[in-house]
GROMACS .gro file of C-alpha atoms in nm:
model
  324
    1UNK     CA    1  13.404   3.197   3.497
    2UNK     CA    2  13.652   3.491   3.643
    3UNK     CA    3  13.634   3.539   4.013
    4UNK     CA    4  13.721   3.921   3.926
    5UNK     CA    5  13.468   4.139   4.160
    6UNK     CA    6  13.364   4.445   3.972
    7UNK     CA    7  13.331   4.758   4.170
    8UNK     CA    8  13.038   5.009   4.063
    9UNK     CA    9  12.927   5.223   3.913
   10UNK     CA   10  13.116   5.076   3.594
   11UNK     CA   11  13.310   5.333   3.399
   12UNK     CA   12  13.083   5.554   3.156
   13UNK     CA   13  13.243   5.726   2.884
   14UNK     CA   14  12.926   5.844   2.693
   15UNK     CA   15  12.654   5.987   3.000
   16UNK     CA   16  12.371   5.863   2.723
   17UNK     CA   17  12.474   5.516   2.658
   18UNK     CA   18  12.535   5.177   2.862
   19UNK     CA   19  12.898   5.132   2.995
   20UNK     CA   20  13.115   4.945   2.761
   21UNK     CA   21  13.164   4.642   3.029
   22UNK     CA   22  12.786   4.560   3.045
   23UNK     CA   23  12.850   4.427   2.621
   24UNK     CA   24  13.111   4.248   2.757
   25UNK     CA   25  12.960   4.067   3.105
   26UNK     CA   26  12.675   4.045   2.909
   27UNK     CA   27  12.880   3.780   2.649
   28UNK     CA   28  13.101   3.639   2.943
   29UNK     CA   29  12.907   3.676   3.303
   30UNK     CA   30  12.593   3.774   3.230
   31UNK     CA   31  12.562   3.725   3.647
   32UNK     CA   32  12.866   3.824   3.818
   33UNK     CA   33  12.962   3.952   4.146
   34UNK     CA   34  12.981   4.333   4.219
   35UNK     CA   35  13.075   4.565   4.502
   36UNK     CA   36  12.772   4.878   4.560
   37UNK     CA   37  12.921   5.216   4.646
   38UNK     CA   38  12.897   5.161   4.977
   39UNK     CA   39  13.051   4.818   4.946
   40UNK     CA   40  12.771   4.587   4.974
   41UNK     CA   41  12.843   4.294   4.825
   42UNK     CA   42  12.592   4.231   4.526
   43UNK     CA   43  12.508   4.016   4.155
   44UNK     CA   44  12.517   4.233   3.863
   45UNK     CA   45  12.218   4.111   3.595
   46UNK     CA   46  12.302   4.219   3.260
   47UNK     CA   47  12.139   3.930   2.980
   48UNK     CA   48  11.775   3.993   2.875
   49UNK     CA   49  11.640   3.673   3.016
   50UNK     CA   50  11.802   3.675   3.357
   51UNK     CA   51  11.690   4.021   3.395
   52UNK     CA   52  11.349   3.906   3.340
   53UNK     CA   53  11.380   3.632   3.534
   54UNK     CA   54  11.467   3.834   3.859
   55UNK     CA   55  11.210   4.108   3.758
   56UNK     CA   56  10.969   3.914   3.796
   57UNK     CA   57  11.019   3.551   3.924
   58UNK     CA   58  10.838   3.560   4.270
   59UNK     CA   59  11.179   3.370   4.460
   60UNK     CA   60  11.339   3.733   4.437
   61UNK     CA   61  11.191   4.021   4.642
   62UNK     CA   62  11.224   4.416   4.667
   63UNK     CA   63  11.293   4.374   5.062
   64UNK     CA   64  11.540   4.112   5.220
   65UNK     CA   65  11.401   3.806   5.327
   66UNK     CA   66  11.254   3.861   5.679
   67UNK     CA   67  11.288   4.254   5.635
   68UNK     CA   68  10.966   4.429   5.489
   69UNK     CA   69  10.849   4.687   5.700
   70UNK     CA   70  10.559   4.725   5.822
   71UNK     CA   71  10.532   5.043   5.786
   72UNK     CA   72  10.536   5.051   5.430
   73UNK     CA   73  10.228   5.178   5.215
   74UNK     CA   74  10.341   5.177   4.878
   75UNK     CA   75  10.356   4.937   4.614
   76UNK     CA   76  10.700   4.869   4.663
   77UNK     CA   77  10.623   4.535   4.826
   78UNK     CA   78  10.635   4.142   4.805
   79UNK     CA   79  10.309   3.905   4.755
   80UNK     CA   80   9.995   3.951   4.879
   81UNK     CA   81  10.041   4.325   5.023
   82UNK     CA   82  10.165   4.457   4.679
   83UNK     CA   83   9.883   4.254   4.490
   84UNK     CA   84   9.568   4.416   4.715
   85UNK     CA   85   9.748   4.772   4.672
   86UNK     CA   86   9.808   4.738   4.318
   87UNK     CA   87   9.416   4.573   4.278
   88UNK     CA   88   9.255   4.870   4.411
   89UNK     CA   89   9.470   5.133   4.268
   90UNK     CA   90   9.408   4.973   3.936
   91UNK     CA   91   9.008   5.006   3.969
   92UNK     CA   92   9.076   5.390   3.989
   93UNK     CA   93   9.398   5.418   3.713
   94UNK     CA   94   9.201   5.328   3.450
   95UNK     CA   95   9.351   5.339   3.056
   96UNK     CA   96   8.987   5.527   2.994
   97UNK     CA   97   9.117   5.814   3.253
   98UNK     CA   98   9.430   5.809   3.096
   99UNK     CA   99   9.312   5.853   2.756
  100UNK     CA  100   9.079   6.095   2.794
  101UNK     CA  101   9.403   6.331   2.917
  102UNK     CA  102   9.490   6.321   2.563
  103UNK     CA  103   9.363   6.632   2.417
  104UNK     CA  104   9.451   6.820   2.697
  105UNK     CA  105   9.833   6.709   2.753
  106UNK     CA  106   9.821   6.743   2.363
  107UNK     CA  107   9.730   7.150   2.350
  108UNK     CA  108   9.992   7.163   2.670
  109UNK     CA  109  10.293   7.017   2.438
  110UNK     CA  110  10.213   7.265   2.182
  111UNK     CA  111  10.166   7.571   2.415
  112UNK     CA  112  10.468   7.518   2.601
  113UNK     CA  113  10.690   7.429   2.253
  114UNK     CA  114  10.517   7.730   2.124
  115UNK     CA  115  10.611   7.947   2.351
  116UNK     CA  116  10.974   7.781   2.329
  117UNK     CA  117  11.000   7.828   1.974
  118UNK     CA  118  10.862   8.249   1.979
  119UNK     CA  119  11.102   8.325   2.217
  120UNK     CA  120  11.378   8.169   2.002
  121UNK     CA  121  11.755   8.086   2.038
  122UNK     CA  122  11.925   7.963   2.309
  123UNK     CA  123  11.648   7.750   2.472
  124UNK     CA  124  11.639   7.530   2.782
  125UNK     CA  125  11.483   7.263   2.679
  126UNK     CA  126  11.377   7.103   3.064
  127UNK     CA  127  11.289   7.459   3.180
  128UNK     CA  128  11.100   7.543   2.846
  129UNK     CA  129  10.890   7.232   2.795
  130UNK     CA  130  11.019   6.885   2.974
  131UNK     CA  131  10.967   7.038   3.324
  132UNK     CA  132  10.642   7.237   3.321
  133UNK     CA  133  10.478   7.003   3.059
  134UNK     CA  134  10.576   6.689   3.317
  135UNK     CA  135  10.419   6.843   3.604
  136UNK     CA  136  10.153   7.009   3.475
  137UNK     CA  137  10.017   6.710   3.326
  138UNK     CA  138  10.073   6.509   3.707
  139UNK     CA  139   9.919   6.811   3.799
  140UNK     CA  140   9.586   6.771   3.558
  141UNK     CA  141   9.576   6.402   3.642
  142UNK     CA  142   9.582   6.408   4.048
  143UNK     CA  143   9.387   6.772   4.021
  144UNK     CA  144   9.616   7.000   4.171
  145UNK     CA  145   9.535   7.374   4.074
  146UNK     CA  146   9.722   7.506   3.798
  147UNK     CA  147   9.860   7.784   4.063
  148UNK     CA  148  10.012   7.543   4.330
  149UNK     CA  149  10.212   7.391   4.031
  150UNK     CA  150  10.524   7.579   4.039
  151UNK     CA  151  10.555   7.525   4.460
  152UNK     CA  152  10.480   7.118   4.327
  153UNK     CA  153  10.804   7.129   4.129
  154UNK     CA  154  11.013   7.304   4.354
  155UNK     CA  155  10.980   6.997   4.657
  156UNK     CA  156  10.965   6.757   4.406
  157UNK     CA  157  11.302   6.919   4.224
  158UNK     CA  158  11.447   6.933   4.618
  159UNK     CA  159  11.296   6.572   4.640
  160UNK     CA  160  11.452   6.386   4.369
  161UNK     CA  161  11.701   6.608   4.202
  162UNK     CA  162  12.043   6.503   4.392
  163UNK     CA  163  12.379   6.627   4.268
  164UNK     CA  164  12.596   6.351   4.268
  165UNK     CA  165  12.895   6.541   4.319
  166UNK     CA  166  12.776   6.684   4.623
  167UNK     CA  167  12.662   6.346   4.750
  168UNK     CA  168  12.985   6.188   4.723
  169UNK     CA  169  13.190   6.479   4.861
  170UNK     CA  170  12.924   6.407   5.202
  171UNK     CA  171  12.805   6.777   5.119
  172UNK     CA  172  12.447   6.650   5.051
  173UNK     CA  173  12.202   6.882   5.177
  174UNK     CA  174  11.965   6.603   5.325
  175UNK     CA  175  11.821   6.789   5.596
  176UNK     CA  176  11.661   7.045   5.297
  177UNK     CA  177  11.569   6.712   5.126
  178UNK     CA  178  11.359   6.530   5.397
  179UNK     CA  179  11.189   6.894   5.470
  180UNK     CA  180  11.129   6.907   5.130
  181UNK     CA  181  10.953   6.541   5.132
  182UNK     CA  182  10.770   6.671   5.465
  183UNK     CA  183  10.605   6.924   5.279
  184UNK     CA  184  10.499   6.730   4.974
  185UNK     CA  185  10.343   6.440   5.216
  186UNK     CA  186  10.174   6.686   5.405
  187UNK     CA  187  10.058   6.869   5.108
  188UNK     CA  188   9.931   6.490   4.975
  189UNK     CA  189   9.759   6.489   5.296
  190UNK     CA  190   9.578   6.789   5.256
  191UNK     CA  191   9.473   6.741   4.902
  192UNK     CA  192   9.321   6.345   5.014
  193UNK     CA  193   9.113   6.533   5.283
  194UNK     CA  194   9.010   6.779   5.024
  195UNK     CA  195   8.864   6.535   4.779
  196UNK     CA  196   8.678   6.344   5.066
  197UNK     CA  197   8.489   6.645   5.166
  198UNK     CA  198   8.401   6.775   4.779
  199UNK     CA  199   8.487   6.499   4.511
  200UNK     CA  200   8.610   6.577   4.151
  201UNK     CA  201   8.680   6.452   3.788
  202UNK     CA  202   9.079   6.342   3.896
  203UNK     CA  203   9.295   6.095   3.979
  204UNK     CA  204   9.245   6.144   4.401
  205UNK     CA  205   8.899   6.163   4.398
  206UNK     CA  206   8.858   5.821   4.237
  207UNK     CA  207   9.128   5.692   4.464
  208UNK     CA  208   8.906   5.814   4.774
  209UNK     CA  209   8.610   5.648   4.594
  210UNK     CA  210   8.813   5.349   4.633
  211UNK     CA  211   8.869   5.390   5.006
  212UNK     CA  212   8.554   5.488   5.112
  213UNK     CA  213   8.333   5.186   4.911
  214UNK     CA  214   8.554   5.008   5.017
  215UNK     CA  215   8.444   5.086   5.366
  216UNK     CA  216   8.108   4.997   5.344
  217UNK     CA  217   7.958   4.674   5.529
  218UNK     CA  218   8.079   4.361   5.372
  219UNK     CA  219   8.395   4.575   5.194
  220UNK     CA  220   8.722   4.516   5.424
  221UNK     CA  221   8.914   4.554   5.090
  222UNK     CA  222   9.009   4.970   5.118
  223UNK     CA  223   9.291   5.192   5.079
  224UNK     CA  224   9.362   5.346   5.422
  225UNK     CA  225   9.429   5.722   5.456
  226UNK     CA  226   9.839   5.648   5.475
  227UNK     CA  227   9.820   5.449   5.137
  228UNK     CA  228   9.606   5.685   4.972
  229UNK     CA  229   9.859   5.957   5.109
  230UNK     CA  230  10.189   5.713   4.953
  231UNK     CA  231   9.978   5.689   4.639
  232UNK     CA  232   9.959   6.053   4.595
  233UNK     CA  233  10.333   6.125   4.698
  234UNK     CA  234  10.440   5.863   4.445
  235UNK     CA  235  10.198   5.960   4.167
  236UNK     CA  236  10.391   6.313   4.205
  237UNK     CA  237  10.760   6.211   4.245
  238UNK     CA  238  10.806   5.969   4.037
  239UNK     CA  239  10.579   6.056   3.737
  240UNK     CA  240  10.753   6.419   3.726
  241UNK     CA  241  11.076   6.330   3.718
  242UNK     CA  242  11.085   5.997   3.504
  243UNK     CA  243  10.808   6.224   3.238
  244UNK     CA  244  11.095   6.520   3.242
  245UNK     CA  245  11.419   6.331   3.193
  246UNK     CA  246  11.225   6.102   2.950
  247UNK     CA  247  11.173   6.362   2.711
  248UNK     CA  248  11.497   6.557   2.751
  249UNK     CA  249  11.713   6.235   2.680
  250UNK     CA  250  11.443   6.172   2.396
  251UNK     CA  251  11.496   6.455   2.232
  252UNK     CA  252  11.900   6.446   2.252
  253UNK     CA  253  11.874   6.097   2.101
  254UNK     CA  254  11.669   6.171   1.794
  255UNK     CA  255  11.882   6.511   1.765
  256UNK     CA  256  12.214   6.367   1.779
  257UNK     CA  257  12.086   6.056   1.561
  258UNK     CA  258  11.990   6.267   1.256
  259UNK     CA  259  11.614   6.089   1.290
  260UNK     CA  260  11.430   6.428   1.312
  261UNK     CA  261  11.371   6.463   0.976
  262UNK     CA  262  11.261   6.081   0.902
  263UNK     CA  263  11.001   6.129   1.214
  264UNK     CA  264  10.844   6.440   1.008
  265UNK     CA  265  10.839   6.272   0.676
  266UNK     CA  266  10.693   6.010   0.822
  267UNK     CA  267  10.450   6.029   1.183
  268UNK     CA  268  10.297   5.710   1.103
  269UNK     CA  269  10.632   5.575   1.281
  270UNK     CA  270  10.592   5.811   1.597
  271UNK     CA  271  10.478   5.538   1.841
  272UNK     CA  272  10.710   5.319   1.710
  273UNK     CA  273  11.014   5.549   1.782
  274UNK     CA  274  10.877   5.635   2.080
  275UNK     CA  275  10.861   5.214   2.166
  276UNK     CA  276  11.273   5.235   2.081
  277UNK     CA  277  11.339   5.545   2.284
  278UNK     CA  278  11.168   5.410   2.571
  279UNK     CA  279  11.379   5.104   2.505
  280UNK     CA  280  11.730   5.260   2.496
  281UNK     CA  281  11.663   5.514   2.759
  282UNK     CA  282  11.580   5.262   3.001
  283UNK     CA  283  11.824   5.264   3.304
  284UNK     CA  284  11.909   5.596   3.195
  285UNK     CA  285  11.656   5.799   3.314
  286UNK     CA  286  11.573   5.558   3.599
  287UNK     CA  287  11.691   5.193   3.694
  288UNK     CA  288  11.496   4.888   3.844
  289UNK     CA  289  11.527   4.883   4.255
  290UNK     CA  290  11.709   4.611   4.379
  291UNK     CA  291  11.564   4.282   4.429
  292UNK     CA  292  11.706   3.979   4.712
  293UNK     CA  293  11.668   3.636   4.655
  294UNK     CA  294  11.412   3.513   4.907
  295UNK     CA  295  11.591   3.106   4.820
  296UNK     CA  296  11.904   2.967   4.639
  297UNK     CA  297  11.805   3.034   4.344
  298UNK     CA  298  12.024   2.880   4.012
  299UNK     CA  299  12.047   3.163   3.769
  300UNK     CA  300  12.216   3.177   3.440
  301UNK     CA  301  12.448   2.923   3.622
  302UNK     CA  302  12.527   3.088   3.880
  303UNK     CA  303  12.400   2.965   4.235
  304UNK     CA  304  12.214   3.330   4.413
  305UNK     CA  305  12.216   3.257   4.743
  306UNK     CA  306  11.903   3.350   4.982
  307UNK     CA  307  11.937   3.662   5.104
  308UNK     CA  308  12.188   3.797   4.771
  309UNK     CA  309  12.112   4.181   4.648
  310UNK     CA  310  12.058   4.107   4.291
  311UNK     CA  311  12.087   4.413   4.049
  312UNK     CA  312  11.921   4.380   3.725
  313UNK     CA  313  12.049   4.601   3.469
  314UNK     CA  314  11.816   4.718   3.222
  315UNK     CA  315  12.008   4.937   3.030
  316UNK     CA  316  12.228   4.611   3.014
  317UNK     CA  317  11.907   4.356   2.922
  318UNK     CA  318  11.737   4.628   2.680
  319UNK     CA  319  12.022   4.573   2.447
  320UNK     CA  320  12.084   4.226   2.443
  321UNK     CA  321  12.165   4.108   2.069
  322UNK     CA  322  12.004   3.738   2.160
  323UNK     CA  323  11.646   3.934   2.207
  324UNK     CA  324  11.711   4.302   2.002
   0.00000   0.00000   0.00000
């Protein structure tokens, strides 16, 4: 095995697909040793098994051994804390809540494409239909008004929407970013308080449902106000952003592949395609957080030692020939 440190991000000549060296680490060193931007030392995971393996094997962690903080209220935790969180949120994200959105997110798609398609040539795809369809459809879930949608995007847009150019050049405007964030948490906030005092049919309410049975004698299992306030925020951030680039790259994909026409001959095979896009897009449109291993830890042959940022690549494990 070559001793050759990689230094990322790994050369991309096609913005839409995998770099060429993940093919080839994949074959040779499907674990090998990589330098971070910033020059933290790190293991680059690029097979389909070792990917799942530190995905999901409890010896690796999303925080450093020793360093969870204890401020966190998210899900983005090891053991026992993420377990209760994701427990209680479960009992109010429910695939019957989800499912009943259909019809609704449904006659959204078409009104937005609609409108897309009357006004005609050139379009703009994410402003058109990715965008508004993506938030509006966070928006029906958590049961934000349909007029507060617009100021939703625009912190969530500041939020999440970094221009890598800018970053790198040190020109990032991060003060606009974490007053953006500000606004969104205390909007969150506001919103939990609102469904405590005057419940509805969304997403919130049955979160604060959650919370406040849980309160009752002989219940100490309850979200508090901050995790039901990180719920919210999270719900928001990362379900607009992932939803919008999802479909954009989507799209491109079935564009550029010719596979337009086969979908509309055939729309039997629409969940099917949308299985594969998933699949391919994966890593493109948003990659796993790093994990540390919490013990040595002997993977793919190579000895992790505790403590090691691990970086599993799923763009890299998605397109493994031993498992596609």
């Amino acid at each position: 095995m070559t001793t050759t440190i990689r230094h990322l991000p790994l050369d991309r000549p096609d913005l839409l697909r995998p770099p060429p060296a993940y093919a080839v680490l994949r074959e040779s060193e499907p674990v090998t040793r990589v330098t971070t931007p910033d020059g933290t030392p790190a293991w680059l995971v690029t097979s389909y098994d070792a990917a799942v393996t530190v995905l999901s094997d409890p010896r690796f962690g999303v925080a450093p051994p020793g360093g969870a903080h204890p401020g966190n209220h998210t899900l983005f935790q090891d053991g026992a804390p993420h377990t209760r969180l994701r427990r209680l949120v479960s009992a109010a994200f429910t695939p019957r809540r989800v499912e009943a959105m259909r019809p609704r997110i449904e006659a959204l798609a078409d009104r937005y494409v609609g409108a897309m398609a009357a006004a005609g040539p050139p379009a703009d795809l994410v402003d058109a239909v990715a965008a508004p369809l993506s938030i509006s459809t966070i928006g029906e879930l958590v049961g934000i008004p349909v007029s507060e949608h617009a100021q939703l995007r625009q912190w969530a847009d500041a939020v999440l929407t970094v221009d890598m150019a800018a970053a790198s050049a040190g020109e990032l405007d991060t003060a606009g970013i974490e007053q953006a964030w500000t606004a969104l948490t205390d909007y969150a906030a506001a919103l939990v308080a609102a469904r405590r005092a005057d419940r509805g049919d969304d997403l919130i309410s049955a979160l604060v449902g959650v919370h406040e049975d849980g309160a009752r004698p002989g219940h100490d299992e309850l979200l508090s106000e901050d995790e039901l306030v990180a719920m919210v925020t999270t719900l928001v951030s990362a379900g607009y952003l992932s939803a919008c680039n999802g479909m954009s790259v989507a799209t491109i994909h079935l564009v550029t592949g010719g596979q337009l026409p086969v979908l509309a001959a055939h729309p039997d095979r629409l969940d099917a395609v949308v299985e594969e896009v998933l699949r391919q897009q994966s890593g493109v449109t948003g990659e796993a957080l790093p994990r540390w291993a919490h013990q040595d830890v002997e993977l793919a042959g190579v000895s992790v030692a505790a403590g090691d940022m691990v970086l599993a690549r799923l763009e890299a494990a998605n397109r493994d020939p031993a498992r596609f």
